[in-house]
GROMACS .gro file of C-alpha atoms in nm:
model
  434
    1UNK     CA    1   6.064  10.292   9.833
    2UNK     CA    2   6.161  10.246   9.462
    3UNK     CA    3   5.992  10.583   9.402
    4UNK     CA    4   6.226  10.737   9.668
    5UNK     CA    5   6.530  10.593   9.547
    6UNK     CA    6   6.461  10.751   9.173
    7UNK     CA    7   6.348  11.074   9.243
    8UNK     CA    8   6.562  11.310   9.042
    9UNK     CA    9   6.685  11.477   9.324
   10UNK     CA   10   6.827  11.150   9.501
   11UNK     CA   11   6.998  11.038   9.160
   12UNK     CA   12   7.151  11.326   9.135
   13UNK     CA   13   7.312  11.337   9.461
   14UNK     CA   14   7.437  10.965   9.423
   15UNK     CA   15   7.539  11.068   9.027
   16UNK     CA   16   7.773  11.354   9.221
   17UNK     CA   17   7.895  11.177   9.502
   18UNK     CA   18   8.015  10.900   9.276
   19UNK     CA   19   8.214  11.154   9.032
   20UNK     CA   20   8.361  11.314   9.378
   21UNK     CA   21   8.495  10.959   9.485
   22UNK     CA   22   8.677  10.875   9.132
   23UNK     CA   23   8.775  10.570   9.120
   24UNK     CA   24   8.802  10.284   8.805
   25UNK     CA   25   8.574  10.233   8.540
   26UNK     CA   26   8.376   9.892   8.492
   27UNK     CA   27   8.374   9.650   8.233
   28UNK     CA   28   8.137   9.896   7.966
   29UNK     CA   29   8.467  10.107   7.960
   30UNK     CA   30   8.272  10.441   8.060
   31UNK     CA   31   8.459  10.683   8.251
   32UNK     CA   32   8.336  10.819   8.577
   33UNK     CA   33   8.387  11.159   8.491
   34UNK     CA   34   8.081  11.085   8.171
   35UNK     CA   35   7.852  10.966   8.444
   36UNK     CA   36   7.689  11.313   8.483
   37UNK     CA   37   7.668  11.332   8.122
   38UNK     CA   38   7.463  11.002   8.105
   39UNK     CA   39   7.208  11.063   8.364
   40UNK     CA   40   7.128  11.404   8.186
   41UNK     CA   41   7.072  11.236   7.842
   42UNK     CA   42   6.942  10.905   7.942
   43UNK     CA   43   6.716  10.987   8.307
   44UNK     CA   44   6.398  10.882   8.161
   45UNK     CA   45   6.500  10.586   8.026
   46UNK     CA   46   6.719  10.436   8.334
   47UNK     CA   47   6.437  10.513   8.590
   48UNK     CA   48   6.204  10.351   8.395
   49UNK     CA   49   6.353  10.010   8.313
   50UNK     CA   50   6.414   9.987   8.731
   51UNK     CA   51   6.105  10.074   8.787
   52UNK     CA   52   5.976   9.770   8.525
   53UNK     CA   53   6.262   9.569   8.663
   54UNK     CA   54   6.413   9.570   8.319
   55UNK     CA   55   6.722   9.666   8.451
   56UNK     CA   56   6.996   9.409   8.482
   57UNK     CA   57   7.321   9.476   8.615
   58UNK     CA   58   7.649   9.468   8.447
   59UNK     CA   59   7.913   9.190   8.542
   60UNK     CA   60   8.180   9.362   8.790
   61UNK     CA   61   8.542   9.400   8.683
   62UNK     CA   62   8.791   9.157   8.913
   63UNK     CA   63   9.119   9.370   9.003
   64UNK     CA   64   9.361   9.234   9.272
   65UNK     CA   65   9.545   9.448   9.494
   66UNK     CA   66   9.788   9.342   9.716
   67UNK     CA   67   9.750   9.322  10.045
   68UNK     CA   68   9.959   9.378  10.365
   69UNK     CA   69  10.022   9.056  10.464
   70UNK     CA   70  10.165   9.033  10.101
   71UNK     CA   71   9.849   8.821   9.933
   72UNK     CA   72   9.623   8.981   9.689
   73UNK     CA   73   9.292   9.069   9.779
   74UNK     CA   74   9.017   9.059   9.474
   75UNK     CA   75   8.836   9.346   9.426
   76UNK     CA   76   8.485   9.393   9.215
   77UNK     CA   77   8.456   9.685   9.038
   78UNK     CA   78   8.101   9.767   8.916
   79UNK     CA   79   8.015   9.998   8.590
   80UNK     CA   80   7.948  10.370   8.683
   81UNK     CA   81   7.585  10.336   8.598
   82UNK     CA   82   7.567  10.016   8.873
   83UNK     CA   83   7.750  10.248   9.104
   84UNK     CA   84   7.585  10.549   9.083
   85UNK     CA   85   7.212  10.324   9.150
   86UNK     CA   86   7.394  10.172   9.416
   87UNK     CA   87   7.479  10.557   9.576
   88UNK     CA   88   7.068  10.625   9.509
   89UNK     CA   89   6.928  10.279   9.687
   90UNK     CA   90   7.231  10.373   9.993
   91UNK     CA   91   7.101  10.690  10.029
   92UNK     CA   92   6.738  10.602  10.134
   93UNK     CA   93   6.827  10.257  10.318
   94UNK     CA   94   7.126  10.400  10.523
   95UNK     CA   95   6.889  10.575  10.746
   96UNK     CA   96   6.659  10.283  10.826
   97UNK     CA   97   6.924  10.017  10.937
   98UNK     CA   98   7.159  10.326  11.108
   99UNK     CA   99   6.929  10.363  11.388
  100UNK     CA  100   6.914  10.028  11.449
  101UNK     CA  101   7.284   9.906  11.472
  102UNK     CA  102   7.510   9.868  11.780
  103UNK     CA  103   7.684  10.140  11.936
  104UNK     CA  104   7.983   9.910  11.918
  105UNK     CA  105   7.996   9.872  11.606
  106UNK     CA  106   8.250  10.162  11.383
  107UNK     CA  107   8.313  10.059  11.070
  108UNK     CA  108   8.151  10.224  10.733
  109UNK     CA  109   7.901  10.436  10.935
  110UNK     CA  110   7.858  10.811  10.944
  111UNK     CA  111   7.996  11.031  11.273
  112UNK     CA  112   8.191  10.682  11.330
  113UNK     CA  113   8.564  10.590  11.262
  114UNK     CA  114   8.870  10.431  11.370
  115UNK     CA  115   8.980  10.598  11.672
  116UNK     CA  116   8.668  10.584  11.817
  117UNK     CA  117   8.707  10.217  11.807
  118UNK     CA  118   9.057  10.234  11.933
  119UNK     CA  119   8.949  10.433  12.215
  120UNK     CA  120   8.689  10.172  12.341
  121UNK     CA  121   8.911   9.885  12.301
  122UNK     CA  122   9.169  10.067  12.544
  123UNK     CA  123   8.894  10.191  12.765
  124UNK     CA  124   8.765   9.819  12.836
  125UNK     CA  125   9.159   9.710  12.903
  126UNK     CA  126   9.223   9.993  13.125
  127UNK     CA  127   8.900   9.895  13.318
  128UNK     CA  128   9.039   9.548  13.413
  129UNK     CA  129   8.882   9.324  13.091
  130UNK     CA  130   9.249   9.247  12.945
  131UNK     CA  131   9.153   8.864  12.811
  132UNK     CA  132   9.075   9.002  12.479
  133UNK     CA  133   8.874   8.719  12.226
  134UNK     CA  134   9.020   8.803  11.904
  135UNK     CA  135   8.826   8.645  11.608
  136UNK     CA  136   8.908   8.674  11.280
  137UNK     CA  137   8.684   8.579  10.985
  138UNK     CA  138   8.790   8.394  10.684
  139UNK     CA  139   8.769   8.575  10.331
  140UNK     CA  140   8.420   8.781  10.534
  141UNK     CA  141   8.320   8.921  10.203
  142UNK     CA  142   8.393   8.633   9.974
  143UNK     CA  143   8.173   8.424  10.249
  144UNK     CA  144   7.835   8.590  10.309
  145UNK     CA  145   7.517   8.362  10.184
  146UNK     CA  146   7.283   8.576   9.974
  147UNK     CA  147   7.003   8.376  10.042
  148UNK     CA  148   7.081   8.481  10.456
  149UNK     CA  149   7.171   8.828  10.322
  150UNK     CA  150   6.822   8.841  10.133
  151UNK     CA  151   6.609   8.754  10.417
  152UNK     CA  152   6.807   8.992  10.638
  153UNK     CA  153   6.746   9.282  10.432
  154UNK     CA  154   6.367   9.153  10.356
  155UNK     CA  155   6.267   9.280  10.752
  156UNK     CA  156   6.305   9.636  10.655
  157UNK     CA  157   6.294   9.682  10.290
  158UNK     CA  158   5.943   9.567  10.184
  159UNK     CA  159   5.980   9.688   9.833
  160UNK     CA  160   6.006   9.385   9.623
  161UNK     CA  161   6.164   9.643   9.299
  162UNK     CA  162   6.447   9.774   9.535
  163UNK     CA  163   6.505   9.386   9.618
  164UNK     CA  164   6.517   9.270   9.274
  165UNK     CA  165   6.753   9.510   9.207
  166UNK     CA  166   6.985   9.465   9.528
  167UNK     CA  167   6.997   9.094   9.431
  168UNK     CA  168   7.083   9.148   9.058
  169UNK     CA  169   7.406   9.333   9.202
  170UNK     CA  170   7.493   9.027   9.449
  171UNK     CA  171   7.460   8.776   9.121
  172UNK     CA  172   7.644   9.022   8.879
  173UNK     CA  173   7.940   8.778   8.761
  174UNK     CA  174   8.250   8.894   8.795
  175UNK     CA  175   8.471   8.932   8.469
  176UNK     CA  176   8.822   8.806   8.504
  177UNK     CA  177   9.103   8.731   8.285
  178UNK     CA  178   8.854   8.771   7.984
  179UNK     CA  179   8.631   8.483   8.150
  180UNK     CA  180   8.316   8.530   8.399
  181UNK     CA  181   8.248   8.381   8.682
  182UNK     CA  182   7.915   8.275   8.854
  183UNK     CA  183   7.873   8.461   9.196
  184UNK     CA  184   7.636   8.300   9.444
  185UNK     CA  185   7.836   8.384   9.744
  186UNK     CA  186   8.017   8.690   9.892
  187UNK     CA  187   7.960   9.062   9.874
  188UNK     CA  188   8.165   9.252   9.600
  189UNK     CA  189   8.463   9.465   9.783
  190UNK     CA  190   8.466   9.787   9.591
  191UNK     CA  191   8.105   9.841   9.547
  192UNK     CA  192   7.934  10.105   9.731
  193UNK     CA  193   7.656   9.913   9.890
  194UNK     CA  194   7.909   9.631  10.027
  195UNK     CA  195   7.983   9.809  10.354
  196UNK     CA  196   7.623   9.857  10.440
  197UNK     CA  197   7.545   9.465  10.349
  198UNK     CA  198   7.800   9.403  10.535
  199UNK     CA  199   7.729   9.565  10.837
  200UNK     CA  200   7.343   9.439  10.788
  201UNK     CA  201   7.499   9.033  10.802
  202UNK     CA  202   7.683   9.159  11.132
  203UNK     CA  203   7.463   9.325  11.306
  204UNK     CA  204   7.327   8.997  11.380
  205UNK     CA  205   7.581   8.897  11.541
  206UNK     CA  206   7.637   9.222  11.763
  207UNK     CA  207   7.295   9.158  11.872
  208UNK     CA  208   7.355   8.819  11.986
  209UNK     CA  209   7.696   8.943  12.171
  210UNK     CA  210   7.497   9.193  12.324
  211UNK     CA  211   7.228   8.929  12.422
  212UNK     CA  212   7.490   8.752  12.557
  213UNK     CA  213   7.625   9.033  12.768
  214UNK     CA  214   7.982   9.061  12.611
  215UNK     CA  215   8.233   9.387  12.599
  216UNK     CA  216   8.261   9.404  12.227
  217UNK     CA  217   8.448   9.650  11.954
  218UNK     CA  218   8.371   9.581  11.592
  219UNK     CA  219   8.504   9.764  11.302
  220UNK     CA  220   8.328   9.552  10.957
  221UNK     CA  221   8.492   9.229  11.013
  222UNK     CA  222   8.730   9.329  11.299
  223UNK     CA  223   8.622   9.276  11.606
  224UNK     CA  224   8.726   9.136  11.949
  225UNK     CA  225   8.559   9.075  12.289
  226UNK     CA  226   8.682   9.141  12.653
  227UNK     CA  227   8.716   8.948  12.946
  228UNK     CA  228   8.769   8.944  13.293
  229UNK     CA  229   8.928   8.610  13.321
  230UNK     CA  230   9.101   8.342  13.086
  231UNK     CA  231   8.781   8.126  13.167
  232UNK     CA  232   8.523   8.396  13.051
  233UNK     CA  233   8.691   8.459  12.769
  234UNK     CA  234   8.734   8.087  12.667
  235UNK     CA  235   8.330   8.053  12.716
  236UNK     CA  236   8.276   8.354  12.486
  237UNK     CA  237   8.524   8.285  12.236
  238UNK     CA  238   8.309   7.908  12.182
  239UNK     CA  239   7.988   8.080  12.171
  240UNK     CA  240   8.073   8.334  11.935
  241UNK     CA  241   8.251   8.050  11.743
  242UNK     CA  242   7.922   7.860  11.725
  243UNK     CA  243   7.642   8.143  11.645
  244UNK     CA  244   7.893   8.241  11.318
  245UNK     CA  245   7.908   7.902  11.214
  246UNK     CA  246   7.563   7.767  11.251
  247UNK     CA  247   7.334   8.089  11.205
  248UNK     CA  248   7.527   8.338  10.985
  249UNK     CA  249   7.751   8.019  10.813
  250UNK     CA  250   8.135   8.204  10.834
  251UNK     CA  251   8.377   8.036  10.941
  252UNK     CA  252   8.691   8.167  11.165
  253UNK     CA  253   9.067   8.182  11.050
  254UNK     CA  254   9.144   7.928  11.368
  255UNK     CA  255   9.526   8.056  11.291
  256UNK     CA  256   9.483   8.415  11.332
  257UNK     CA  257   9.263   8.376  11.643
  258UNK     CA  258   9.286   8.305  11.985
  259UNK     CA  259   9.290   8.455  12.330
  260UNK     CA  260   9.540   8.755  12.389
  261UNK     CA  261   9.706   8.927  12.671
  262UNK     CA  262   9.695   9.326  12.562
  263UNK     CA  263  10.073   9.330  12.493
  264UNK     CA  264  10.022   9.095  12.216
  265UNK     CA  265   9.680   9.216  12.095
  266UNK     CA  266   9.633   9.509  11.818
  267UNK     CA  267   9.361   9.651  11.654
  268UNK     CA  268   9.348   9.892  11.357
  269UNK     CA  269   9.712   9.921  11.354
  270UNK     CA  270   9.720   9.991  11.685
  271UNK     CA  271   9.940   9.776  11.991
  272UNK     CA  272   9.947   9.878  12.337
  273UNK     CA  273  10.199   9.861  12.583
  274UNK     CA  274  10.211   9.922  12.975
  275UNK     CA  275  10.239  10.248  13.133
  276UNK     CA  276  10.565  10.247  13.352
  277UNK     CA  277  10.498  10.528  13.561
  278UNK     CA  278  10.501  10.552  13.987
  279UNK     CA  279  10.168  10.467  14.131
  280UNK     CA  280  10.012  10.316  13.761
  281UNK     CA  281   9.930   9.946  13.765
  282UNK     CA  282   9.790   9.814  13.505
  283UNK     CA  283   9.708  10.084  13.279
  284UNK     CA  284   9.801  10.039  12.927
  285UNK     CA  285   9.906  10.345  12.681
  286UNK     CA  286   9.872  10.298  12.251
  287UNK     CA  287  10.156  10.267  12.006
  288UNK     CA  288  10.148  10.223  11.658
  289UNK     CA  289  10.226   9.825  11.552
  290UNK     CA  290  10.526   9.721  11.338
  291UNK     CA  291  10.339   9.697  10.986
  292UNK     CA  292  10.221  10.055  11.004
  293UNK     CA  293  10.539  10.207  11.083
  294UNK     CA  294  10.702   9.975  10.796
  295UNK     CA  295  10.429  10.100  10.604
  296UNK     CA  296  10.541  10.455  10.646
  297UNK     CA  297  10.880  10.441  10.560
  298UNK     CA  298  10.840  10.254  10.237
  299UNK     CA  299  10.594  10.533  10.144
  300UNK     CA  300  10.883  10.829  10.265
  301UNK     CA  301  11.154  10.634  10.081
  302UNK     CA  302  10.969  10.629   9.738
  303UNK     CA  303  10.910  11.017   9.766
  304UNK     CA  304  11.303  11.015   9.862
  305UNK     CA  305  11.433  10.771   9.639
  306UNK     CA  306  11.702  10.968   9.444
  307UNK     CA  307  11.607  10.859   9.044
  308UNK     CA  308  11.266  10.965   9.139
  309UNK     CA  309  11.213  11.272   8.884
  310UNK     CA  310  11.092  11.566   9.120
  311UNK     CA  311  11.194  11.849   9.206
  312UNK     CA  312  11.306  11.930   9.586
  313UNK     CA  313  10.944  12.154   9.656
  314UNK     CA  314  10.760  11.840   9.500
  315UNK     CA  315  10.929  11.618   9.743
  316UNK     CA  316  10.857  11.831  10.062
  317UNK     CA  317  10.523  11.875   9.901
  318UNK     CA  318  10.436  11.512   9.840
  319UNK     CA  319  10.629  11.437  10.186
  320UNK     CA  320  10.359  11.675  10.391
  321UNK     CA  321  10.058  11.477  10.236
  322UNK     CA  322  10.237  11.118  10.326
  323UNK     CA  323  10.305  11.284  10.717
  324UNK     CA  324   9.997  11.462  10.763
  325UNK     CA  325   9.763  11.172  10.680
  326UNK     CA  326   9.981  10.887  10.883
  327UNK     CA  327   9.968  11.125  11.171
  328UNK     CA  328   9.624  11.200  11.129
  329UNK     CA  329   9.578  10.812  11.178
  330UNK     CA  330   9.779  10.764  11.467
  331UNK     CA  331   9.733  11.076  11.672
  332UNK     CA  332   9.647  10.954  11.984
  333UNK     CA  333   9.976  10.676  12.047
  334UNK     CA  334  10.286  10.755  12.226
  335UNK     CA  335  10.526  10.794  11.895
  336UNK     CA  336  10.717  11.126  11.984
  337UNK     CA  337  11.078  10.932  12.039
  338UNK     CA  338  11.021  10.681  11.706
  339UNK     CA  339  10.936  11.021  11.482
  340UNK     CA  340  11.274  11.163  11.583
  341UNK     CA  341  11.439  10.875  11.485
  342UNK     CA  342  11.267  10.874  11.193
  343UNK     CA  343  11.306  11.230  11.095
  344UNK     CA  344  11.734  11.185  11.165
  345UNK     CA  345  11.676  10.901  10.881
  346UNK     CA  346  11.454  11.117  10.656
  347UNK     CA  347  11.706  11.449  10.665
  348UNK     CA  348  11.955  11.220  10.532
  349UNK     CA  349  11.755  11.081  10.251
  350UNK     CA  350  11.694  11.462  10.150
  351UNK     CA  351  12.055  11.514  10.170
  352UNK     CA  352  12.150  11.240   9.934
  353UNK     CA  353  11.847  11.358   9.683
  354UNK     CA  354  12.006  11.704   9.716
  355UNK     CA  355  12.396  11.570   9.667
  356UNK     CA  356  12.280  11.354   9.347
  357UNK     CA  357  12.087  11.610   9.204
  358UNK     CA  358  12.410  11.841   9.224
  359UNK     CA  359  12.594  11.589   8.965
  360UNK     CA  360  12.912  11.748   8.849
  361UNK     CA  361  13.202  11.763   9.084
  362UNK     CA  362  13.266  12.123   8.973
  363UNK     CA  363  12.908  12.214   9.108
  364UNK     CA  364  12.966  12.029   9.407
  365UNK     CA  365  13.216  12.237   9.516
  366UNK     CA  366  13.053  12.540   9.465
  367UNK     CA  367  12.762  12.451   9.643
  368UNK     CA  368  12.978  12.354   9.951
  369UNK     CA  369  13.096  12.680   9.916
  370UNK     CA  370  12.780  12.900   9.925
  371UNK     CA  371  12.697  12.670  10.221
  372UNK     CA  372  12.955  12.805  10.413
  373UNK     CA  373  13.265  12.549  10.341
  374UNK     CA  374  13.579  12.676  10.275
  375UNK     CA  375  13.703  12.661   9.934
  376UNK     CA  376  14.006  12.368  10.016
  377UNK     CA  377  13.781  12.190  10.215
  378UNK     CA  378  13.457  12.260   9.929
  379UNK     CA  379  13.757  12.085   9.690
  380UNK     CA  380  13.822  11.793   9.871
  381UNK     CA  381  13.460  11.685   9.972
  382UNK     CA  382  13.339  11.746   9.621
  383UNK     CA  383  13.591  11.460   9.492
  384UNK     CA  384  13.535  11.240   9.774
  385UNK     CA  385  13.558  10.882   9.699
  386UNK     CA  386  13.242  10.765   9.915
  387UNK     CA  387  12.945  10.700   9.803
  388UNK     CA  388  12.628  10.910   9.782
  389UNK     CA  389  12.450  10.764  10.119
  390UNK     CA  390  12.736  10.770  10.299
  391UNK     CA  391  12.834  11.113  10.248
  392UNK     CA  392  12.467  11.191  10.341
  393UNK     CA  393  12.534  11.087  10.699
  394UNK     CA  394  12.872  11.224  10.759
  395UNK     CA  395  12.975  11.578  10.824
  396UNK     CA  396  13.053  11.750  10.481
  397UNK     CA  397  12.650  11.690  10.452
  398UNK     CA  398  12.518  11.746  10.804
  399UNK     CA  399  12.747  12.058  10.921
  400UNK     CA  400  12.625  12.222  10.569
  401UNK     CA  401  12.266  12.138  10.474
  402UNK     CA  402  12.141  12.153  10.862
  403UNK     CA  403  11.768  12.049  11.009
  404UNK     CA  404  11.749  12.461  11.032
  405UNK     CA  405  11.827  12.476  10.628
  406UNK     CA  406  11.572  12.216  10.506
  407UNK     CA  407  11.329  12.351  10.767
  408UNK     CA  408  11.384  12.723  10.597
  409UNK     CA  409  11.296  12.500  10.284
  410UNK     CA  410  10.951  12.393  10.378
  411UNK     CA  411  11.041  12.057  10.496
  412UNK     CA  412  10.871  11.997  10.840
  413UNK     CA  413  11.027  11.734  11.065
  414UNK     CA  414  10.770  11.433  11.181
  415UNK     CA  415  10.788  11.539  11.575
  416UNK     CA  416  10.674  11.935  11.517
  417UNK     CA  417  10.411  11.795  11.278
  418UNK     CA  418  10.285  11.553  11.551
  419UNK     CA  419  10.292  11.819  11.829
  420UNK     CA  420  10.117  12.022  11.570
  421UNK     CA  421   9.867  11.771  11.540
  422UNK     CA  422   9.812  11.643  11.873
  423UNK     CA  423   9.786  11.950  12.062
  424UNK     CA  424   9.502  12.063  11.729
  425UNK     CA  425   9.313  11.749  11.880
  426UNK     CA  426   9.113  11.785  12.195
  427UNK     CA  427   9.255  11.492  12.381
  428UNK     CA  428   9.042  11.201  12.515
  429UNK     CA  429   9.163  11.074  12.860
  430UNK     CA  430   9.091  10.721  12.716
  431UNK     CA  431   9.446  10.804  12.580
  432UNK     CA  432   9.692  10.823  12.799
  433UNK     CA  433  10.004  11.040  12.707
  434UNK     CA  434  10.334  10.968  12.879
   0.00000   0.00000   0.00000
């Protein structure tokens, strides 16, 4: 396997597919962008030390991020070198363990994503399982036994050079605050073989759900099960419980799980609601949850923030990006009366970027004028005593920079985007559209 792994070819592809994905360098300070660079000059050399299993991996770089729920999550960032041999041993193992894993299972896995997983999780409550077992797992990544890990991956990869190496990486130490720290627990987040190990731990347990006969969705460490009955779901929830804490050793956030009705349930920032329509019972339809849509608008106010330095094309510009990829996301829910809203409340925030960038009271005016305002009026709005957000909402803003001005512009309101985008998609009638 080990010869696979450093065939020229295969480095190559992993050297390139590293460069494409950017991202931080690790503690040896090189860049991504000299990776290609490296492998030219030093091939022979690399591939030979892994082959002798003279290769030792660097320590990873700790970087917290912060996450939603407004902790920090620690990331490990490994050198370029690490990453790129990472990409190479990926390449060849991917294949072995991808035929082998659940159909339920979405996360990190090619032809597979979110909405997929979205779609099965309201298929199941539309058929009638709507006592959904949600389990969430403490700190997943900072949990998983290497020793457990090791023997997993043992079954299928025989080659005791490409274990060596995948070892070294899961006892690199992790550098931070100028200090390291021993590792002999948990899966680095940020390295490009963690999503597979991860899925590898896991699959064990999809296999025992499935052994068990459970309606499962799993997305890495997300998943939930599906009941029939309050009962069923209880029994379920306890076996599941057990298997992760006596076989795979990860314990639950007992907080953060429990039993849920779909109303209160949400998965991949997805909630669901009931369909009230004449002759549907039961049937639930997808909306976007609270923390997404908060998510949003912090994102469209920073583009719209007034003392941001761009130009008004750069802010339509850098607004499309922001829209197109949130509504990418969250296609499929029923969000057509929230993006209105939200586009009243983003037309305004324009308008006050527009009014503040005018400055002087004397160009005021004559703006208001080329907009259409009469000249007495154009004099009194320019020297109006309210302030800059205010003004944005009222008349002397609306009546003269209109939705059909900023659209002439470029700027292209939330709902036409999202009909845009929805009726692009061939629709699944797993989602419901009311």
């Amino acid at each position: 396997m080990i010869e696979k792994i450093l065939q020229p070819a295969n480095l190559s592809m992993a050297c390139r597919e590293v460069v494409r994905n950017k991202g931080a360098g690790g503690v040896d300070g090189m860049k991504v962008s000299e990776l290609e660079a490296y492998l030219h000059e030093h091939r022979s050399t690399l591939t030979e030390q892994v082959r002798t299993r003279n290769y030792h991996a660097q320590p990873i770089r700790g970087k917290e991020i912060p996450k939603g729920s407004g902790k920090m999550r620690l990331l490990g960032i490994p050198t370029a070198i690490d990453r790129m041999l990472q990409q190479a041993v990926l390449r060849v193992i991917m294949p072995r363990y991808e035929q082998a894993f659940s159909t339920y299972s979405y996360g990190f896995r090619p032809l597979r994503n979110t909405q997929q997983a979205v779609s099965k999780s309201l298929h199941y409550i539309n058929s009638g399982y709507q006592h959904i077992v949600e389990i969430d797992l403490k700190q997943f990544f900072d949990m998983v036994d290497h020793v457990l890990l090791l023997q997993l991956l043992y079954r299928k990869i025989k080659c005791k050079t490409t274990m060596c190496l995948i070892r070294r990486w899961l006892r690199a130490p992790l550098e931070k605050d100028g200090k390291l720290i021993k590792r002999r627990i948990g899966v680095p987040q940020g390295s490009p073989i963690s999503p597979l190990l991860s899925n590898i731990m896991l699959h064990e347990l999809d296999t025992e759900m499935e052994r068990l006969g459970l309606r499962f969705v799993r997305y890495a460490d997300d998943f939930s099960i599906y009941c029939k009955t309050k009962s069923e779901a209880k029994r379920a929830g306890n076996q599941v419980y057990i298997y992760l804490r006596d076989k795979l050793k990860l314990p639950i956030n007992r907080d953060k799980s429990g039993i849920r009705r779909p109303i209160h349930f949400q998965i991949l920032g997805y909630g669901f609601v009931a369909i009230y329509q004449k002759g549907v019972k039961g049937k639930y339809q997808l909306v976007v949850n609270r923390k997404r849509w908060k998510s949003l608008k912090a994102k469209l106010k920073e583009v719209t923030r007034k003392t941001t330095p761009m130009s008004f094309d750069e802010r339509i510009k850098k607004l499309h990006e922001i829209q197109r990829g949130w509504l990418n996301a969250f296609k499929y829910a029923n969000i057509k009366g929230k993006l209105t809203e939200l586009d009243g409340w983003l037309r305004n925030r324009l308008r006050y970027c527009i009014w503040h960038h005018w400055k002087k009271l004397e160009r005021k005016r004559k703006n208001l004028i080329r907009l259409g305002v009469p000249p007495r009026d154009a004099y009194a709005w320019s020297r109006s005593r309210m302030g800059g957000w205010a003004i944005a909402q009222s008349p002397i803003l609306g009546t003269t920079i209109t939705k059909a001005r900023l659209i002439k512009r470029g700027y292209i309101p939330l709902a036409t985007m999202f009909k845009t985008i929805s009726k692009n998609t061939e629709m699944n009638q797993l989602f419901p559209m009311v």
